[in-house]
Amino acid sequence: MATAVITGSARGIGAAIAERLAKDGYNIALNDISQSCFDNNDISDRIKALGVECEIFAADVSKHDQCEDMVKKIKARFGTIDVLVNNAGITRDGLLARMSEENYDLVISVNQKSVFNMTKFTGSVMMKQRSGRIINLSSVAGVYGNAGQMNYSASKAAIIGMTKTTAKELGSRGITCNAVAPGFIDTPMTAQLSDEMKAAILGQIALKRYGQVEEIAGVVSFLASPDASYVTGQVIEISGGLSM
Ligand code: NAD
């Protein structure tokens, strides 16, 4: 049975992607920064109830050596790695003049370096298999920019370049790499925003509602499916028409 690895999958979009790919028949390697992220959380049980295998691999994906070790463990446990979803991400928003160097570096390392780390080690497994699907979580902030998100938009724009580079570098081995760029999705990440900010964003969304995690998971499922076999190096916006 094929295996999918989803980083940052204890909650939010990552958990929804893991559940959807389990419904699609993949064995699931869940990841988050620590085992405790899965305490009081039934994602692993919900996935196992779908009749596939599921295991948690705690690792900080911003750390090169932890990713190398985790990918080795996933390969040993499941035999193959067929889909990688680089989903883990954080925000540390603030206006440029007040943004600390620490918060700039942290967001770049969690959101952007993690994609280098995981794509390098998983890509090497996929190259030997001569097949694989890599799906990266970018953001509309990476395409259009967003005031207060210099660090975040930099990391998400970089992911677009990394997606296209991966598609070009690994394409000859039967590996596709695409990105999704969500707009405003209802998750713990966006719950942190002020009511004023949420109302302002809602006014700009053509569909006049926020997105749901399942609406991201559905597009990721498509990109992992045989129907997307000739799609690579693309960025698909999932924003309800927030940005046009
Ligand atoms: P979330 O905060 O709900 O979940 C992110 C998960 O990543 C958490 O479980 C967190 O513990 C994990 N994580 C953080 N740092 C990690 C690390 N170093 N190693 C491993 N795991 C780590 O966020 P979400 O809203 O579900 O976002 C998921 C992805 O989608 C992110 O990359 C985010 O930037 C992107 N995105 C979200 C939105 C949105 O509106 N929610 C919009 C655009 C893009």
PDB file of C-alpha atoms and ligand atoms in Angstrom:
ATOM      1  CA  MET A   1       0.000   0.000   0.000  1.00  0.00           C
ATOM      2  CA  ALA A   2       1.260   3.511  -0.795  1.00  0.00           C
ATOM      3  CA  THR A   3       2.363   5.876   1.978  1.00  0.00           C
ATOM      4  CA  ALA A   4       1.825   9.603   2.511  1.00  0.00           C
ATOM      5  CA  VAL A   5       3.809  11.816   4.901  1.00  0.00           C
ATOM      6  CA  ILE A   6       2.168  15.035   6.074  1.00  0.00           C
ATOM      7  CA  THR A   7       4.217  17.477   8.158  1.00  0.00           C
ATOM      8  CA  GLY A   8       2.500  19.500  10.896  1.00  0.00           C
ATOM      9  CA  SER A   9      -0.496  17.177  10.816  1.00  0.00           C
ATOM     10  CA  ALA A  10      -1.650  17.158  14.456  1.00  0.00           C
ATOM     11  CA  ARG A  11      -4.314  19.769  13.665  1.00  0.00           C
ATOM     12  CA  GLY A  12      -5.679  22.249  11.131  1.00  0.00           C
ATOM     13  CA  ILE A  13      -5.090  21.786   7.406  1.00  0.00           C
ATOM     14  CA  GLY A  14      -2.449  19.066   7.928  1.00  0.00           C
ATOM     15  CA  ALA A  15      -4.818  16.853   9.949  1.00  0.00           C
ATOM     16  CA  ALA A  16      -7.542  17.286   7.292  1.00  0.00           C
ATOM     17  CA  ILE A  17      -5.086  16.346   4.521  1.00  0.00           C
ATOM     18  CA  ALA A  18      -3.964  13.266   6.476  1.00  0.00           C
ATOM     19  CA  GLU A  19      -7.567  12.146   6.951  1.00  0.00           C
ATOM     20  CA  ARG A  20      -8.421  12.725   3.289  1.00  0.00           C
ATOM     21  CA  LEU A  21      -5.368  10.826   2.022  1.00  0.00           C
ATOM     22  CA  ALA A  22      -6.257   7.965   4.412  1.00  0.00           C
ATOM     23  CA  LYS A  23      -9.739   7.909   2.827  1.00  0.00           C
ATOM     24  CA  ASP A  24      -7.960   7.733  -0.544  1.00  0.00           C
ATOM     25  CA  GLY A  25      -6.233   4.549   0.715  1.00  0.00           C
ATOM     26  CA  TYR A  26      -2.760   5.730   1.764  1.00  0.00           C
ATOM     27  CA  ASN A  27      -0.972   4.565   4.888  1.00  0.00           C
ATOM     28  CA  ILE A  28      -0.260   7.726   6.847  1.00  0.00           C
ATOM     29  CA  ALA A  29       2.899   9.026   8.534  1.00  0.00           C
ATOM     30  CA  LEU A  30       1.777  11.865  10.792  1.00  0.00           C
ATOM     31  CA  ASN A  31       4.338  14.440  11.931  1.00  0.00           C
ATOM     32  CA  ASP A  32       4.390  17.333  14.319  1.00  0.00           C
ATOM     33  CA  ILE A  33       6.989  19.131  16.388  1.00  0.00           C
ATOM     34  CA  SER A  34       6.424  16.967  19.474  1.00  0.00           C
ATOM     35  CA  GLN A  35       4.497  13.888  20.517  1.00  0.00           C
ATOM     36  CA  SER A  36       2.488  16.061  22.936  1.00  0.00           C
ATOM     37  CA  CYS A  37       0.791  17.804  19.956  1.00  0.00           C
ATOM     38  CA  PHE A  38      -1.130  14.524  19.567  1.00  0.00           C
ATOM     39  CA  ASP A  39      -2.249  14.375  23.233  1.00  0.00           C
ATOM     40  CA  ASN A  40      -6.019  14.908  23.613  1.00  0.00           C
ATOM     41  CA  ASN A  41      -6.243  14.480  19.854  1.00  0.00           C
ATOM     42  CA  ASP A  42      -7.884  11.569  18.025  1.00  0.00           C
ATOM     43  CA  ILE A  43      -6.456  12.103  14.515  1.00  0.00           C
ATOM     44  CA  SER A  44      -4.392   8.903  14.618  1.00  0.00           C
ATOM     45  CA  ASP A  45      -7.411   6.816  15.784  1.00  0.00           C
ATOM     46  CA  ARG A  46      -9.687   8.413  13.174  1.00  0.00           C
ATOM     47  CA  ILE A  47      -7.216   7.471  10.454  1.00  0.00           C
ATOM     48  CA  LYS A  48      -6.766   3.894  11.701  1.00  0.00           C
ATOM     49  CA  ALA A  49     -10.577   3.526  11.771  1.00  0.00           C
ATOM     50  CA  LEU A  50     -10.469   4.071   7.984  1.00  0.00           C
ATOM     51  CA  GLY A  51      -8.590   0.757   7.650  1.00  0.00           C
ATOM     52  CA  VAL A  52      -5.108   2.074   6.848  1.00  0.00           C
ATOM     53  CA  GLU A  53      -1.936   2.069   8.924  1.00  0.00           C
ATOM     54  CA  CYS A  54      -0.925   5.227  10.727  1.00  0.00           C
ATOM     55  CA  GLU A  55       2.044   6.178  12.872  1.00  0.00           C
ATOM     56  CA  ILE A  56       3.210   9.397  14.526  1.00  0.00           C
ATOM     57  CA  PHE A  57       6.781  10.654  13.903  1.00  0.00           C
ATOM     58  CA  ALA A  58       7.640  13.616  16.131  1.00  0.00           C
ATOM     59  CA  ALA A  59      10.308  15.898  14.630  1.00  0.00           C
ATOM     60  CA  ASP A  60      11.035  19.598  14.214  1.00  0.00           C
ATOM     61  CA  VAL A  61      11.015  19.909  10.427  1.00  0.00           C
ATOM     62  CA  SER A  62      13.156  23.061  10.553  1.00  0.00           C
ATOM     63  CA  LYS A  63      16.039  20.810  11.697  1.00  0.00           C
ATOM     64  CA  HIS A  64      17.996  19.079   8.933  1.00  0.00           C
ATOM     65  CA  ASP A  65      19.217  16.152  11.050  1.00  0.00           C
ATOM     66  CA  GLN A  66      15.781  15.484  12.582  1.00  0.00           C
ATOM     67  CA  CYS A  67      14.251  15.305   9.082  1.00  0.00           C
ATOM     68  CA  GLU A  68      16.945  12.888   7.886  1.00  0.00           C
ATOM     69  CA  ASP A  69      16.296  10.643  10.863  1.00  0.00           C
ATOM     70  CA  MET A  70      12.494  10.839  10.493  1.00  0.00           C
ATOM     71  CA  VAL A  71      12.538  10.014   6.770  1.00  0.00           C
ATOM     72  CA  LYS A  72      14.746   6.960   7.485  1.00  0.00           C
ATOM     73  CA  LYS A  73      12.269   5.797  10.149  1.00  0.00           C
ATOM     74  CA  ILE A  74       9.248   6.307   7.868  1.00  0.00           C
ATOM     75  CA  LYS A  75      10.935   4.394   5.033  1.00  0.00           C
ATOM     76  CA  ALA A  76      11.835   1.556   7.422  1.00  0.00           C
ATOM     77  CA  ARG A  77       8.289   1.413   8.825  1.00  0.00           C
ATOM     78  CA  PHE A  78       6.291   1.623   5.577  1.00  0.00           C
ATOM     79  CA  GLY A  79       8.745   0.529   2.833  1.00  0.00           C
ATOM     80  CA  THR A  80       7.912   3.349   0.395  1.00  0.00           C
ATOM     81  CA  ILE A  81       7.163   7.074   0.543  1.00  0.00           C
ATOM     82  CA  ASP A  82       4.795   7.999  -2.272  1.00  0.00           C
ATOM     83  CA  VAL A  83       3.397  11.383  -1.247  1.00  0.00           C
ATOM     84  CA  LEU A  84       5.034  14.178   0.762  1.00  0.00           C
ATOM     85  CA  VAL A  85       2.914  17.112   1.890  1.00  0.00           C
ATOM     86  CA  ASN A  86       5.051  19.964   3.248  1.00  0.00           C
ATOM     87  CA  ASN A  87       2.366  21.536   5.422  1.00  0.00           C
ATOM     88  CA  ALA A  88       4.015  22.571   8.727  1.00  0.00           C
ATOM     89  CA  GLY A  89       4.026  26.331   9.116  1.00  0.00           C
ATOM     90  CA  ILE A  90       3.833  29.154  11.634  1.00  0.00           C
ATOM     91  CA  THR A  91       3.160  32.888  11.702  1.00  0.00           C
ATOM     92  CA  ARG A  92       4.889  35.597  13.757  1.00  0.00           C
ATOM     93  CA  ASP A  93       3.153  38.648  12.285  1.00  0.00           C
ATOM     94  CA  GLY A  94       4.166  42.253  12.880  1.00  0.00           C
ATOM     95  CA  LEU A  95       4.818  45.431  10.965  1.00  0.00           C
ATOM     96  CA  LEU A  96       8.255  45.557   9.398  1.00  0.00           C
ATOM     97  CA  ALA A  97       9.576  48.326  11.661  1.00  0.00           C
ATOM     98  CA  ARG A  98       8.743  46.254  14.737  1.00  0.00           C
ATOM     99  CA  MET A  99       9.539  42.746  13.475  1.00  0.00           C
ATOM    100  CA  SER A 100      12.416  41.191  15.434  1.00  0.00           C
ATOM    101  CA  GLU A 101      15.263  39.407  13.704  1.00  0.00           C
ATOM    102  CA  GLU A 102      14.419  36.370  15.807  1.00  0.00           C
ATOM    103  CA  ASN A 103      10.837  36.213  14.462  1.00  0.00           C
ATOM    104  CA  TYR A 104      12.058  36.726  10.911  1.00  0.00           C
ATOM    105  CA  ASP A 105      14.577  33.875  11.166  1.00  0.00           C
ATOM    106  CA  LEU A 106      12.162  31.542  12.970  1.00  0.00           C
ATOM    107  CA  VAL A 107       9.433  31.799  10.330  1.00  0.00           C
ATOM    108  CA  ILE A 108      11.925  31.329   7.494  1.00  0.00           C
ATOM    109  CA  SER A 109      13.400  28.293   9.150  1.00  0.00           C
ATOM    110  CA  VAL A 110      10.086  26.562  10.020  1.00  0.00           C
ATOM    111  CA  ASN A 111       8.186  27.415   6.823  1.00  0.00           C
ATOM    112  CA  GLN A 112      10.929  27.471   4.202  1.00  0.00           C
ATOM    113  CA  LYS A 113      13.955  25.475   5.350  1.00  0.00           C
ATOM    114  CA  SER A 114      11.626  22.620   6.323  1.00  0.00           C
ATOM    115  CA  VAL A 115      10.659  22.281   2.650  1.00  0.00           C
ATOM    116  CA  PHE A 116      14.355  21.998   1.694  1.00  0.00           C
ATOM    117  CA  ASN A 117      14.956  19.443   4.467  1.00  0.00           C
ATOM    118  CA  MET A 118      11.980  17.204   3.777  1.00  0.00           C
ATOM    119  CA  THR A 119      12.176  17.426  -0.022  1.00  0.00           C
ATOM    120  CA  LYS A 120      15.889  16.550   0.030  1.00  0.00           C
ATOM    121  CA  PHE A 121      15.522  13.389   2.127  1.00  0.00           C
ATOM    122  CA  THR A 122      12.127  12.221   0.837  1.00  0.00           C
ATOM    123  CA  GLY A 123      13.060  13.158  -2.729  1.00  0.00           C
ATOM    124  CA  SER A 124      16.023  10.814  -2.519  1.00  0.00           C
ATOM    125  CA  VAL A 125      13.702   7.909  -1.555  1.00  0.00           C
ATOM    126  CA  MET A 126      11.305   8.867  -4.389  1.00  0.00           C
ATOM    127  CA  MET A 127      14.139   9.125  -6.940  1.00  0.00           C
ATOM    128  CA  LYS A 128      15.120   5.511  -6.208  1.00  0.00           C
ATOM    129  CA  GLN A 129      11.440   4.507  -6.591  1.00  0.00           C
ATOM    130  CA  ARG A 130      11.238   6.597  -9.793  1.00  0.00           C
ATOM    131  CA  SER A 131       7.867   7.944  -8.674  1.00  0.00           C
ATOM    132  CA  GLY A 132       6.415  10.340  -6.128  1.00  0.00           C
ATOM    133  CA  ARG A 133       4.207  13.337  -5.473  1.00  0.00           C
ATOM    134  CA  ILE A 134       5.320  16.373  -3.495  1.00  0.00           C
ATOM    135  CA  ILE A 135       2.753  19.008  -2.524  1.00  0.00           C
ATOM    136  CA  ASN A 136       3.815  22.213  -0.777  1.00  0.00           C
ATOM    137  CA  LEU A 137       1.660  24.632   1.227  1.00  0.00           C
ATOM    138  CA  SER A 138       2.325  28.148   0.005  1.00  0.00           C
ATOM    139  CA  SER A 139      -0.158  31.001   0.589  1.00  0.00           C
ATOM    140  CA  VAL A 140      -1.757  33.920  -1.224  1.00  0.00           C
ATOM    141  CA  ALA A 141       0.573  36.002   0.998  1.00  0.00           C
ATOM    142  CA  GLY A 142       3.487  34.486  -0.933  1.00  0.00           C
ATOM    143  CA  VAL A 143       1.970  35.426  -4.290  1.00  0.00           C
ATOM    144  CA  TYR A 144       0.650  38.929  -3.547  1.00  0.00           C
ATOM    145  CA  GLY A 145       2.403  39.926  -0.281  1.00  0.00           C
ATOM    146  CA  ASN A 146       0.574  40.960   2.884  1.00  0.00           C
ATOM    147  CA  ALA A 147       1.209  43.918   5.198  1.00  0.00           C
ATOM    148  CA  GLY A 148       2.463  42.650   8.562  1.00  0.00           C
ATOM    149  CA  GLN A 149       3.811  39.407   7.116  1.00  0.00           C
ATOM    150  CA  MET A 150       7.295  40.209   5.734  1.00  0.00           C
ATOM    151  CA  ASN A 151       8.659  36.956   7.215  1.00  0.00           C
ATOM    152  CA  TYR A 152       5.672  34.770   6.307  1.00  0.00           C
ATOM    153  CA  SER A 153       5.214  36.097   2.763  1.00  0.00           C
ATOM    154  CA  ALA A 154       8.972  35.699   2.118  1.00  0.00           C
ATOM    155  CA  SER A 155       8.808  32.061   3.219  1.00  0.00           C
ATOM    156  CA  LYS A 156       5.689  31.332   1.172  1.00  0.00           C
ATOM    157  CA  ALA A 157       7.061  33.048  -1.964  1.00  0.00           C
ATOM    158  CA  ALA A 158      10.247  31.002  -1.590  1.00  0.00           C
ATOM    159  CA  ILE A 159       8.149  27.840  -1.513  1.00  0.00           C
ATOM    160  CA  ILE A 160       6.847  28.701  -5.003  1.00  0.00           C
ATOM    161  CA  GLY A 161      10.419  28.895  -6.340  1.00  0.00           C
ATOM    162  CA  MET A 162      11.302  25.680  -4.520  1.00  0.00           C
ATOM    163  CA  THR A 163       8.222  23.945  -5.989  1.00  0.00           C
ATOM    164  CA  LYS A 164       9.224  24.855  -9.549  1.00  0.00           C
ATOM    165  CA  THR A 165      12.867  23.902  -8.937  1.00  0.00           C
ATOM    166  CA  THR A 166      11.842  20.525  -7.484  1.00  0.00           C
ATOM    167  CA  ALA A 167       9.503  19.928 -10.441  1.00  0.00           C
ATOM    168  CA  LYS A 168      12.362  20.638 -12.893  1.00  0.00           C
ATOM    169  CA  GLU A 169      15.031  18.720 -10.972  1.00  0.00           C
ATOM    170  CA  LEU A 170      13.038  15.569 -10.144  1.00  0.00           C
ATOM    171  CA  GLY A 171      10.635  15.438 -13.116  1.00  0.00           C
ATOM    172  CA  SER A 172      12.793  13.026 -15.120  1.00  0.00           C
ATOM    173  CA  ARG A 173      12.404  10.500 -12.275  1.00  0.00           C
ATOM    174  CA  GLY A 174       8.608  10.513 -12.486  1.00  0.00           C
ATOM    175  CA  ILE A 175       8.168  12.854  -9.511  1.00  0.00           C
ATOM    176  CA  THR A 176       5.725  15.764  -9.648  1.00  0.00           C
ATOM    177  CA  CYS A 177       5.846  18.782  -7.352  1.00  0.00           C
ATOM    178  CA  ASN A 178       3.063  21.351  -7.012  1.00  0.00           C
ATOM    179  CA  ALA A 179       1.982  23.967  -4.494  1.00  0.00           C
ATOM    180  CA  VAL A 180      -1.374  25.063  -3.162  1.00  0.00           C
ATOM    181  CA  ALA A 181      -1.822  28.664  -2.072  1.00  0.00           C
ATOM    182  CA  PRO A 182      -4.711  28.942   0.391  1.00  0.00           C
ATOM    183  CA  GLY A 183      -6.409  32.223   1.206  1.00  0.00           C
ATOM    184  CA  PHE A 184      -8.159  32.499   4.591  1.00  0.00           C
ATOM    185  CA  ILE A 185      -8.941  29.058   6.004  1.00  0.00           C
ATOM    186  CA  ASP A 186     -10.702  28.492   9.334  1.00  0.00           C
ATOM    187  CA  THR A 187      -7.933  26.954  11.521  1.00  0.00           C
ATOM    188  CA  PRO A 188      -6.169  27.624  14.846  1.00  0.00           C
ATOM    189  CA  MET A 189      -3.622  29.703  12.842  1.00  0.00           C
ATOM    190  CA  THR A 190      -6.211  32.218  11.585  1.00  0.00           C
ATOM    191  CA  ALA A 191      -8.152  32.140  14.899  1.00  0.00           C
ATOM    192  CA  GLN A 192      -5.344  34.366  16.267  1.00  0.00           C
ATOM    193  CA  LEU A 193      -6.345  37.300  13.999  1.00  0.00           C
ATOM    194  CA  SER A 194      -8.394  40.215  15.353  1.00  0.00           C
ATOM    195  CA  ASP A 195     -12.125  40.464  14.538  1.00  0.00           C
ATOM    196  CA  GLU A 196     -11.438  43.681  12.576  1.00  0.00           C
ATOM    197  CA  MET A 197      -8.856  41.938  10.419  1.00  0.00           C
ATOM    198  CA  LYS A 198     -11.126  38.932   9.826  1.00  0.00           C
ATOM    199  CA  ALA A 199     -14.014  41.215   8.769  1.00  0.00           C
ATOM    200  CA  ALA A 200     -11.748  43.159   6.384  1.00  0.00           C
ATOM    201  CA  ILE A 201     -10.561  39.926   4.738  1.00  0.00           C
ATOM    202  CA  LEU A 202     -14.112  38.567   4.445  1.00  0.00           C
ATOM    203  CA  GLY A 203     -15.129  41.682   2.517  1.00  0.00           C
ATOM    204  CA  GLN A 204     -12.512  40.864  -0.141  1.00  0.00           C
ATOM    205  CA  ILE A 205     -13.498  37.198  -0.639  1.00  0.00           C
ATOM    206  CA  ALA A 206     -15.710  36.712  -3.726  1.00  0.00           C
ATOM    207  CA  LEU A 207     -17.495  33.716  -2.161  1.00  0.00           C
ATOM    208  CA  LYS A 208     -18.147  35.783   1.039  1.00  0.00           C
ATOM    209  CA  ARG A 209     -17.060  33.026   3.425  1.00  0.00           C
ATOM    210  CA  TYR A 210     -13.832  31.623   4.859  1.00  0.00           C
ATOM    211  CA  GLY A 211     -12.434  28.347   3.499  1.00  0.00           C
ATOM    212  CA  GLN A 212     -12.688  25.032   5.322  1.00  0.00           C
ATOM    213  CA  VAL A 213      -9.761  22.650   5.823  1.00  0.00           C
ATOM    214  CA  GLU A 214     -11.499  19.955   3.746  1.00  0.00           C
ATOM    215  CA  GLU A 215     -11.437  22.337   0.761  1.00  0.00           C
ATOM    216  CA  ILE A 216      -7.626  22.370   0.874  1.00  0.00           C
ATOM    217  CA  ALA A 217      -7.448  18.613   1.474  1.00  0.00           C
ATOM    218  CA  GLY A 218      -9.585  17.947  -1.623  1.00  0.00           C
ATOM    219  CA  VAL A 219      -7.185  19.779  -3.939  1.00  0.00           C
ATOM    220  CA  VAL A 220      -4.167  18.066  -2.328  1.00  0.00           C
ATOM    221  CA  SER A 221      -5.929  14.721  -2.872  1.00  0.00           C
ATOM    222  CA  PHE A 222      -6.361  15.601  -6.558  1.00  0.00           C
ATOM    223  CA  LEU A 223      -2.675  16.546  -6.901  1.00  0.00           C
ATOM    224  CA  ALA A 224      -1.699  13.181  -5.370  1.00  0.00           C
ATOM    225  CA  SER A 225      -4.105  11.250  -7.618  1.00  0.00           C
ATOM    226  CA  PRO A 226      -3.552   9.657 -11.067  1.00  0.00           C
ATOM    227  CA  ASP A 227      -5.749  12.435 -12.551  1.00  0.00           C
ATOM    228  CA  ALA A 228      -2.899  14.911 -11.831  1.00  0.00           C
ATOM    229  CA  SER A 229      -0.160  12.773 -13.427  1.00  0.00           C
ATOM    230  CA  TYR A 230       0.733  15.515 -15.985  1.00  0.00           C
ATOM    231  CA  VAL A 231       0.481  18.473 -13.586  1.00  0.00           C
ATOM    232  CA  THR A 232       3.797  19.693 -12.190  1.00  0.00           C
ATOM    233  CA  GLY A 233       5.435  22.946 -11.115  1.00  0.00           C
ATOM    234  CA  GLN A 234       2.052  24.640 -10.635  1.00  0.00           C
ATOM    235  CA  VAL A 235       0.605  26.832  -7.889  1.00  0.00           C
ATOM    236  CA  ILE A 236      -3.132  26.393  -7.320  1.00  0.00           C
ATOM    237  CA  GLU A 237      -4.826  29.168  -5.372  1.00  0.00           C
ATOM    238  CA  ILE A 238      -7.642  28.062  -3.068  1.00  0.00           C
ATOM    239  CA  SER A 239      -8.969  31.339  -1.772  1.00  0.00           C
ATOM    240  CA  GLY A 240     -12.648  31.652  -2.649  1.00  0.00           C
ATOM    241  CA  GLY A 241     -11.605  34.428  -5.014  1.00  0.00           C
ATOM    242  CA  LEU A 242      -9.753  36.492  -2.384  1.00  0.00           C
ATOM    243  CA  SER A 243      -7.132  37.388  -4.941  1.00  0.00           C
ATOM    244  CA  MET A 244      -7.933  37.954  -8.601  1.00  0.00           C
TER     245      MET A 244
HETATM  246  P1  NAD B   1      -1.971  25.372  12.265  1.00  0.00           P
HETATM  247  O1  NAD B   1      -1.202  26.308  13.129  1.00  0.00           O
HETATM  248  O2  NAD B   1      -3.375  25.037  12.642  1.00  0.00           O
HETATM  249  O3  NAD B   1      -1.174  23.987  12.100  1.00  0.00           O
HETATM  250  C1  NAD B   1       0.204  23.961  11.802  1.00  0.00           C
HETATM  251  C2  NAD B   1       0.815  22.710  12.403  1.00  0.00           C
HETATM  252  O4  NAD B   1       2.238  22.735  12.130  1.00  0.00           O
HETATM  253  C3  NAD B   1       0.649  22.655  13.936  1.00  0.00           C
HETATM  254  O5  NAD B   1       0.155  21.390  14.322  1.00  0.00           O
HETATM  255  C4  NAD B   1       2.068  22.903  14.432  1.00  0.00           C
HETATM  256  O6  NAD B   1       2.360  22.279  15.687  1.00  0.00           O
HETATM  257  C5  NAD B   1       2.899  22.315  13.292  1.00  0.00           C
HETATM  258  N1  NAD B   1       4.283  22.794  13.327  1.00  0.00           N
HETATM  259  C6  NAD B   1       4.705  24.066  13.602  1.00  0.00           C
HETATM  260  N2  NAD B   1       6.044  24.118  13.605  1.00  0.00           N
HETATM  261  C7  NAD B   1       6.486  22.865  13.325  1.00  0.00           C
HETATM  262  C8  NAD B   1       7.780  22.289  13.200  1.00  0.00           C
HETATM  263  N3  NAD B   1       8.883  23.021  13.358  1.00  0.00           N
HETATM  264  N4  NAD B   1       7.881  20.968  12.931  1.00  0.00           N
HETATM  265  C9  NAD B   1       6.761  20.204  12.768  1.00  0.00           C
HETATM  266  N5  NAD B   1       5.513  20.707  12.886  1.00  0.00           N
HETATM  267  C10 NAD B   1       5.375  22.020  13.156  1.00  0.00           C
HETATM  268  O7  NAD B   1      -1.908  25.989  10.803  1.00  0.00           O
HETATM  269  P2  NAD B   1      -2.835  25.728   9.515  1.00  0.00           P
HETATM  270  O8  NAD B   1      -3.720  26.901   9.375  1.00  0.00           O
HETATM  271  O9  NAD B   1      -3.408  24.357   9.533  1.00  0.00           O
HETATM  272  O10 NAD B   1      -1.718  25.857   8.372  1.00  0.00           O
HETATM  273  C11 NAD B   1      -1.140  24.741   7.707  1.00  0.00           C
HETATM  274  C12 NAD B   1      -0.312  25.248   6.534  1.00  0.00           C
HETATM  275  O11 NAD B   1      -1.149  25.981   5.631  1.00  0.00           O
HETATM  276  C13 NAD B   1       0.801  26.219   6.961  1.00  0.00           C
HETATM  277  O12 NAD B   1       1.943  26.008   6.163  1.00  0.00           O
HETATM  278  C14 NAD B   1       0.195  27.574   6.668  1.00  0.00           C
HETATM  279  O13 NAD B   1       1.174  28.553   6.451  1.00  0.00           O
HETATM  280  C15 NAD B   1      -0.591  27.269   5.412  1.00  0.00           C
HETATM  281  N6  NAD B   1      -1.666  28.237   5.162  1.00  0.00           N
HETATM  282  C16 NAD B   1      -2.700  28.395   6.033  1.00  0.00           C
HETATM  283  C17 NAD B   1      -3.680  29.340   5.775  1.00  0.00           C
HETATM  284  C18 NAD B   1      -4.874  29.542   6.672  1.00  0.00           C
HETATM  285  O14 NAD B   1      -5.697  30.431   6.374  1.00  0.00           O
HETATM  286  N7  NAD B   1      -5.046  28.791   7.754  1.00  0.00           N
HETATM  287  C19 NAD B   1      -3.587  30.145   4.627  1.00  0.00           C
HETATM  288  C20 NAD B   1      -2.514  29.969   3.773  1.00  0.00           C
HETATM  289  C21 NAD B   1      -1.556  29.006   4.042  1.00  0.00           C
END
